[in-house]
Coordinates of C-alpha atoms in Angstrom, one line a residue:
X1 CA 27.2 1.9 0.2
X2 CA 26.1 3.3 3.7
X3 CA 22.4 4.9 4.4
X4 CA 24.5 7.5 6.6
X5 CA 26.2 8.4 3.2
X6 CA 22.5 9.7 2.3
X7 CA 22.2 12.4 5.0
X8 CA 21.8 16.0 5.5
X9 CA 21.8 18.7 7.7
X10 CA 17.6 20.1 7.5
X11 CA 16.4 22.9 10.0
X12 CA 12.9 21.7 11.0
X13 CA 11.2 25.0 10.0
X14 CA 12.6 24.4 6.6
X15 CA 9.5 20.9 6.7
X16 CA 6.9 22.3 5.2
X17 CA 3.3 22.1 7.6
X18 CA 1.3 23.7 5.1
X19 CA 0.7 24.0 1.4
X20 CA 1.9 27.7 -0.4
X21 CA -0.2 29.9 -0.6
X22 CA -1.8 29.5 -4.0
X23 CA -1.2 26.5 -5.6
X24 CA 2.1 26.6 -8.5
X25 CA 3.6 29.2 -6.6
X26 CA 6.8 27.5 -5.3
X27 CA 10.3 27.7 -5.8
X28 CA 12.1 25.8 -8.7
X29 CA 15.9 24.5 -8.3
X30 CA 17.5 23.4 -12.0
X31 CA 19.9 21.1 -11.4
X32 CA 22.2 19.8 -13.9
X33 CA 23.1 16.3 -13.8
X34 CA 25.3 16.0 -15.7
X35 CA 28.0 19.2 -14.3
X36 CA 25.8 19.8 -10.7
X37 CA 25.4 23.0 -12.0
X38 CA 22.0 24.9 -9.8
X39 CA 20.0 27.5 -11.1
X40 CA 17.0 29.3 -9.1
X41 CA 13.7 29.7 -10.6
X42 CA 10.1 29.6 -10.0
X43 CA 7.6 27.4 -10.9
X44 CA 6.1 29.7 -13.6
X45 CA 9.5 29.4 -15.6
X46 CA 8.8 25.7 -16.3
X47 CA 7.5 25.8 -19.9
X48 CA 10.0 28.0 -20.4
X49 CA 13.3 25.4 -19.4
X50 CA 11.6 22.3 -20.8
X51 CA 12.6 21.4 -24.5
X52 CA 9.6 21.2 -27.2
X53 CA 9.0 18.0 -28.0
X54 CA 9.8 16.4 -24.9
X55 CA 6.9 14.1 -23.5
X56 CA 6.3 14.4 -19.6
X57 CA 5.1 11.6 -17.8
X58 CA 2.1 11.9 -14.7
X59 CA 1.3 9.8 -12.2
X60 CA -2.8 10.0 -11.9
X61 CA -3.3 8.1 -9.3
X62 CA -5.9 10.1 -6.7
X63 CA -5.2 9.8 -3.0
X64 CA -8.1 7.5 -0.8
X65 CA -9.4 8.7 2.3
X66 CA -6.6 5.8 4.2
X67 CA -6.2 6.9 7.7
X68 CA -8.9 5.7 9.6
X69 CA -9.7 5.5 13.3
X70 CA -11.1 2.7 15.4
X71 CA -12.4 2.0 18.8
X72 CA -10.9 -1.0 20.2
X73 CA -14.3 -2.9 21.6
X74 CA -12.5 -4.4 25.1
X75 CA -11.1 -1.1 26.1
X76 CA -12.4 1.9 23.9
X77 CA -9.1 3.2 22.9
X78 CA -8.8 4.8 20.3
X79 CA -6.6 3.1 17.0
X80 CA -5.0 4.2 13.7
X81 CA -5.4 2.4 11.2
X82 CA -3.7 3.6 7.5
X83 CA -5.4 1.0 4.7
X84 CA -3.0 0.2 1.8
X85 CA -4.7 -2.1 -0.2
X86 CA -6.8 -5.3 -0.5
X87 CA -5.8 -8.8 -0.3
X88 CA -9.0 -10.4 -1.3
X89 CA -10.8 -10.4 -4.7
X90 CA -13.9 -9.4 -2.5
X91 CA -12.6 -6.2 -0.7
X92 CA -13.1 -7.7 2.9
X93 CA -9.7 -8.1 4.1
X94 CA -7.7 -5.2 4.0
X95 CA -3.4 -4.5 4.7
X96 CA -3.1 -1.9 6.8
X97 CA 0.4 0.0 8.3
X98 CA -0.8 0.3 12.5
X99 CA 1.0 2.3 15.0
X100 CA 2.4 -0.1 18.1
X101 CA 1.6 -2.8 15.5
X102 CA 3.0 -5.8 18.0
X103 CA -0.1 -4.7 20.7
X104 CA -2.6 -5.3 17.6
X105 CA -2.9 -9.1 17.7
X106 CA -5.2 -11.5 15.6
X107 CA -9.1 -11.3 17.3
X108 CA -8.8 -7.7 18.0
X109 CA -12.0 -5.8 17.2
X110 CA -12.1 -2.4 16.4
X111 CA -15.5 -0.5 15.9
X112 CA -15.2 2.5 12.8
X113 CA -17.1 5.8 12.8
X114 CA -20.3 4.6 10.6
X115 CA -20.4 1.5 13.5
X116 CA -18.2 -1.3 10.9
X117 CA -16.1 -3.8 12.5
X118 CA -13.1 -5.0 11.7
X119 CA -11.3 -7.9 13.0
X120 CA -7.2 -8.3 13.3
X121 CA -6.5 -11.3 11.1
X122 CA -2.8 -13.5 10.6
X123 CA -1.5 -13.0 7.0
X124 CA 1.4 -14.5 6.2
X125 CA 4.3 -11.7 6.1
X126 CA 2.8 -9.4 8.7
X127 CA 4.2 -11.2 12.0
X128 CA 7.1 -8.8 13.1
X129 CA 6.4 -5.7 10.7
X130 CA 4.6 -2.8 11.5
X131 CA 1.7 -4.2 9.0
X132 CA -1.8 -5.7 9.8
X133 CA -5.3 -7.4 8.0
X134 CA -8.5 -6.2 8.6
X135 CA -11.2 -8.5 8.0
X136 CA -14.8 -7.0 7.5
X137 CA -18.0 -8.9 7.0
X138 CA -18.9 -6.7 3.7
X139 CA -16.4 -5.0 0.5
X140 CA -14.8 -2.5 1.8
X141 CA -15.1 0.2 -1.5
X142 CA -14.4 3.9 -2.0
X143 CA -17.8 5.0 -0.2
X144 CA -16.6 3.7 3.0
X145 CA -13.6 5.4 2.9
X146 CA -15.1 8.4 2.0
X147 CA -17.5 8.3 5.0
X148 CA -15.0 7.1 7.7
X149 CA -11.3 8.2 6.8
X150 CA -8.8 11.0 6.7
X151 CA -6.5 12.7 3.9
X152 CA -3.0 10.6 5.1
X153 CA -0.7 13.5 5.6
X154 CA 2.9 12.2 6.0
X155 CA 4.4 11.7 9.2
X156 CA 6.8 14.6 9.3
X157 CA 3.5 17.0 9.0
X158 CA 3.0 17.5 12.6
X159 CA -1.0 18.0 12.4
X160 CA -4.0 16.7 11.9
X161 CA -6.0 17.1 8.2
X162 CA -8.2 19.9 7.4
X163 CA -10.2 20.3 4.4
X164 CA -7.9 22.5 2.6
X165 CA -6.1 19.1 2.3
X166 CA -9.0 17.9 0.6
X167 CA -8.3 19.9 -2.5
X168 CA -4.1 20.4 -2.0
X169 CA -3.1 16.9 -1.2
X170 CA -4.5 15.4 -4.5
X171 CA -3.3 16.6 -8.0
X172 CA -4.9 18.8 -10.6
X173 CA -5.1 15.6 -13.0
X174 CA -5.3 12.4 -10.7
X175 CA -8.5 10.5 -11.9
X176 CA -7.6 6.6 -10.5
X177 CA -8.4 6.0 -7.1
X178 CA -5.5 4.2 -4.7
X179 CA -2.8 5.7 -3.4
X180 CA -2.2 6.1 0.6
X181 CA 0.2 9.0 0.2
X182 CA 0.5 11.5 -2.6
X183 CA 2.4 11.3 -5.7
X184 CA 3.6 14.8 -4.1
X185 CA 5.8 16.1 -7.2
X186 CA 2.7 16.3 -9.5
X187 CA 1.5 19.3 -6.0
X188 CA 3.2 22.0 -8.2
X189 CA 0.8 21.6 -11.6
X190 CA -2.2 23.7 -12.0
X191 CA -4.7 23.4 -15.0
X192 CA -3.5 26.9 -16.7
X193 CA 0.2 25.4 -16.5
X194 CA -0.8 22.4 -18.1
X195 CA -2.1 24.3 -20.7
X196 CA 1.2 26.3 -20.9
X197 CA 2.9 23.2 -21.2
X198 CA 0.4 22.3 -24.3
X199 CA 1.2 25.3 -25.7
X200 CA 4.9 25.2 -25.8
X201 CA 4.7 21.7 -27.7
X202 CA 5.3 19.2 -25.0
X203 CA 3.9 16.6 -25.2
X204 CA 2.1 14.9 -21.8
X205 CA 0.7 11.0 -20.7
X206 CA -0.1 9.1 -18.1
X207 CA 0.5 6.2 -15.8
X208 CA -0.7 5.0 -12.9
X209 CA 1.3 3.5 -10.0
X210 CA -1.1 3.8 -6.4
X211 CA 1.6 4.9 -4.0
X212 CA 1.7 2.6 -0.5
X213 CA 3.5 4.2 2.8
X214 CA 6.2 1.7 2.1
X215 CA 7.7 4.5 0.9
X216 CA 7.6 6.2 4.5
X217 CA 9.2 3.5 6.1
X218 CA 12.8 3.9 7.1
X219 CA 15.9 1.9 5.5
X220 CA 16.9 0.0 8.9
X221 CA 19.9 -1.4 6.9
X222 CA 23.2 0.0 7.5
X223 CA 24.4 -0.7 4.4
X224 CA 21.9 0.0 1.7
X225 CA 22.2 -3.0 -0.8
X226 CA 20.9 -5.3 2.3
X227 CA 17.3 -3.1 2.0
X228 CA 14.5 -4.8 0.5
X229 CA 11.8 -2.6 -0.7
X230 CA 8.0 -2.5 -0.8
X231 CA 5.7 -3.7 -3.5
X232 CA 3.2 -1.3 -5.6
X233 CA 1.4 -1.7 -8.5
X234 CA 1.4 0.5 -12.2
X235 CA -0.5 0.3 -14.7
X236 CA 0.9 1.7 -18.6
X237 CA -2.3 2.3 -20.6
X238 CA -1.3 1.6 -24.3
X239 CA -1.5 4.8 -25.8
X240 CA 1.2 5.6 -23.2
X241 CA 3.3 3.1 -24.2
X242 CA 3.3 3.9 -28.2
X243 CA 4.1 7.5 -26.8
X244 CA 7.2 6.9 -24.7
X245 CA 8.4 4.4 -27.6
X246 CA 7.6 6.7 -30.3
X247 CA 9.7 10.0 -28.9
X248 CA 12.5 6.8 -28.3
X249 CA 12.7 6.1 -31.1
X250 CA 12.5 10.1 -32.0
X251 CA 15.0 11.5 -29.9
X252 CA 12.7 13.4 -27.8
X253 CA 13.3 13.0 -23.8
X254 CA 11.1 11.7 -21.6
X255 CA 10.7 13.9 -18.3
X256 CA 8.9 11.8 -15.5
X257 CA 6.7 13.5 -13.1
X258 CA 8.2 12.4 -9.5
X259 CA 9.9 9.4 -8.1
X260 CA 6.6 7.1 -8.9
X261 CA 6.2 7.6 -12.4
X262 CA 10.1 7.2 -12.6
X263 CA 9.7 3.8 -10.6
X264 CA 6.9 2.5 -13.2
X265 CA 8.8 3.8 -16.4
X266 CA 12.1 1.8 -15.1
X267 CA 10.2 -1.2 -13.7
X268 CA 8.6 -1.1 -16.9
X269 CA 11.9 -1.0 -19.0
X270 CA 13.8 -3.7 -17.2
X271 CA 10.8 -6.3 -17.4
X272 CA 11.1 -5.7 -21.5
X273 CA 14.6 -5.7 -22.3
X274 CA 14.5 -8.8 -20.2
X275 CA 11.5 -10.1 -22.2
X276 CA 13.6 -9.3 -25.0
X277 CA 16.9 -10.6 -23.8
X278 CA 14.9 -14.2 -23.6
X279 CA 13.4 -14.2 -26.8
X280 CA 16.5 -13.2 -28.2
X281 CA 18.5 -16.3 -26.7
X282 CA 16.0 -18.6 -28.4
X283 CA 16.2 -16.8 -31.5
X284 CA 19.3 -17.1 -34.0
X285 CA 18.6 -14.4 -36.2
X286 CA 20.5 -11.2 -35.9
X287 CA 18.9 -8.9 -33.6
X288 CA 17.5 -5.5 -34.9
X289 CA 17.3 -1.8 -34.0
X290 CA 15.6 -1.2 -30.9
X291 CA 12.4 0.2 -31.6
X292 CA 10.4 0.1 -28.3
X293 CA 11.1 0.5 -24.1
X294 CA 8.2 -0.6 -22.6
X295 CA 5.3 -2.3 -22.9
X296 CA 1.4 -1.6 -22.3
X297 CA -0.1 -4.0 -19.3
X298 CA -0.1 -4.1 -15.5
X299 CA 2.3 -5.8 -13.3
X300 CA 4.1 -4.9 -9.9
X301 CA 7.2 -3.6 -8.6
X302 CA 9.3 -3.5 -5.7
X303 CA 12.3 -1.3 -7.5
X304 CA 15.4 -0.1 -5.6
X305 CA 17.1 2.7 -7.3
X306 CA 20.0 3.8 -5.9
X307 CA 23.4 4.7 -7.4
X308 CA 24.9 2.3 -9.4
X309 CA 21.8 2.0 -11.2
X310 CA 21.7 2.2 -15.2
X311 CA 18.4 4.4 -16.3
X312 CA 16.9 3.0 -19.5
X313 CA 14.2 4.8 -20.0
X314 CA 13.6 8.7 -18.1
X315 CA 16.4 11.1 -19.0
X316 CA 15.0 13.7 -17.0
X317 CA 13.2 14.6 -13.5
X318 CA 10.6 16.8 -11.8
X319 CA 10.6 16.2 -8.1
X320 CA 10.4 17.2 -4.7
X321 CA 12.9 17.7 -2.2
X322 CA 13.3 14.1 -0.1
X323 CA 13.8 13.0 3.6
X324 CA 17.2 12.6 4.7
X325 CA 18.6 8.6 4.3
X326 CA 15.2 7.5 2.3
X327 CA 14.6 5.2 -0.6
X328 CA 13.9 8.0 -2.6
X329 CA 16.8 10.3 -1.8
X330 CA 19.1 7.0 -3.0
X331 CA 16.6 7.1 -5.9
X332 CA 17.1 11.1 -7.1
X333 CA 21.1 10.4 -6.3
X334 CA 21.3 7.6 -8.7
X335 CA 19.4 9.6 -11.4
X336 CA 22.1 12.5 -11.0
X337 CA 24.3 11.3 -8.9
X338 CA 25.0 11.6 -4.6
X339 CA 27.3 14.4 -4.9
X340 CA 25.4 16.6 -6.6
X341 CA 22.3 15.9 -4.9
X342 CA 23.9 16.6 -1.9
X343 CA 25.2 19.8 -2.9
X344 CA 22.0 20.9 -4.3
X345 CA 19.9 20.0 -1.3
X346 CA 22.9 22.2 0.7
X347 CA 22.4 24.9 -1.9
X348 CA 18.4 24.5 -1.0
X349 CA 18.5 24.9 2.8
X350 CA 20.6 28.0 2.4
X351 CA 18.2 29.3 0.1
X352 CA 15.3 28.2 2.5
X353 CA 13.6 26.2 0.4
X354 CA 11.1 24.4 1.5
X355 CA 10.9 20.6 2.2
X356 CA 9.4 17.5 1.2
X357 CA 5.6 16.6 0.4
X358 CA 4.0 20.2 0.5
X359 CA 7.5 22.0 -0.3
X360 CA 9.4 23.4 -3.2
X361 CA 10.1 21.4 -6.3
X362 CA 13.3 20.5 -8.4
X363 CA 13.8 19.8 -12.4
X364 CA 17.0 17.8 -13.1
X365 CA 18.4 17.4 -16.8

């Protein structure tokens, strides 16, 4: 399968800059997945096309402060820096995604806005990517970040942050600290639809998966199976594991909350039905009913969904609308299938909907 076979036609006025207006007010597409049937909505009519009893699944990871700047001490040019995540149990050294990454070599010092330093370090993996350690002579913590860094708008939102995106690039619910771009889908929710949701009988949980601008980066591969994808981490408390395996178990469907809590819900399905697969081939007894999907714990997952794929767990999506040959494009097209997504996205530039991160939102069941 080609990444060409996952592009679309998409005026660049149609990207949106900005958030809405008012937060929930956005335009709602219903897609069925099953016929590629679309319906118009808005985002108000939610509670109203979701069945009672279904149990919707959040990401609540909370955007960091990850794009920072630094002064490069030999020449005082100015550097970006986005900061993924740690690689040391003390929170000195640091993986960050650098623009003109093969300029930034090991020795560099960069001087940050409250007068750190951070020195370019080798890490095995990083030569030849656009990736790079920071090594600091203190932990590195949420403070820091806080003091010295920037809300990391996505790349196709041509501007710098302001503090509106202080308060509209992080979700109404996100509590867990981590991510370097927003779980964007979750945008959409405000508290008084949340409590509509409660109100209609849905039922609602949480994960965590702390979203890393892997998810930016473009597939390079011309043919898509060749693409290997980045790692994240998710964590599936246990009361949000005996919930997804109790409305299983009762029929109910579960409807994840973007393309992250659908990568931790399937990441976390394959790792058990292969735990179970093994402890069935030791085990000569018959095997019984299944009773449960996933398990509670942490673990990590570098997931590639694209079509072809067989969903265990989610039977249905909320989402954004996606960039045009991405990872998660190939992810919403193997949910309901490339066709259809195709069409639908068509449908949604001709109805001016608005695009990816702070755009309009889609529901597929």
């Amino acid at each position: 399968m080609l990444t060409s076979d996952f592009n679309f036609d998409l005026p660049e006025e149609l990207i949106a800059q900005h958030p809405s207006g008012e937060r929930g007010q956005d335009k709602l597409m219903l897609l069925n997945r099953q016929t590629g049937a679309v319906e118009h909505h808005m985002m108000d009519d939610l509670p109203d096309l979701i069945q009672p009893g279904t149990l919707m699944v959040f990401n609540n990871s909370r955007v960091r402060r990850a794009r920072v700047y630094g002064i490069k001490e030999t020449t005082g040019r100015e550097q970006e820096f986005m900061f993924l995540n740690t690689i040391d149990r003390e929170c000195t050294v640091w993986n960050t995604m650098v623009k003109s990454a093969k300029k930034q070599k090991p020795g560099m010092r960069y001087k940050f806005p409250d007068g750190t330093i951070g020195t370019i370090i080798d890490v095995a993996g990083n030569v030849g990517t656009e990736f790079r350690a920071l090594k600091f002579d203190f932990a590195i913590n949420e403070d820091w970040f806080e003091r010295n860094g920037h809300i990391p708008l996505p790349p196709y939102i041509k501007r710098g942050d302001t503090e509106e995106d202080s308060e509209r690039y992080q979700n109404v619910y996100a509590t867990d600290t981590g991510s370097a771009a927003c779980p964007t889908a979750g945008l959409h929710f405000t508290e008084k639809m949340l409590a509509r949701l409660d109100a209609a009988g849905i039922e609602r949980c949480f994960v965590t998966l702390h979203v890393g601008l892997g998810t930016f980066l473009p597939v390079r591969e011309t043919e898509i199976e060749n693409h290997k994808m980045h790692e994240e981490w998710y964590t599936i408390p246990p009361e949000t594991a005996e919930a997804i395996n109790r409305a299983k178990r009762e029929g109910r469907p579960i409807l994840a909350v973007g393309t992250t809590s659908v990568r931790t819900l399937e990441s976390a399905g394959q790792a058990f039905a292969a735990e179970v697969a093994t402890a069935a081939g030791k085990d000569s007894g018959t095997a019984s009913a299944q009773t449960e999907w996933v398990k509670a714990g942490t673990s990590s997952t570098s997931i590639f969904m694209y079509p072809g794929f067989k969903f265990k767990v989610v039977d249905q999506m909320f989402t954004n609308f996606h960039t045009p040959e991405s990872t998660l494009i190939m992810l919403v097209s193997a949910f309901a299938g490339r066709d259809n997504i195709l069409n639908a996205y068509k449908t949604a530039v001709d109805n001016r909907y608005r695009f990816f991160s702070y755009g309009d939102c889609m529901f597929i069941r």
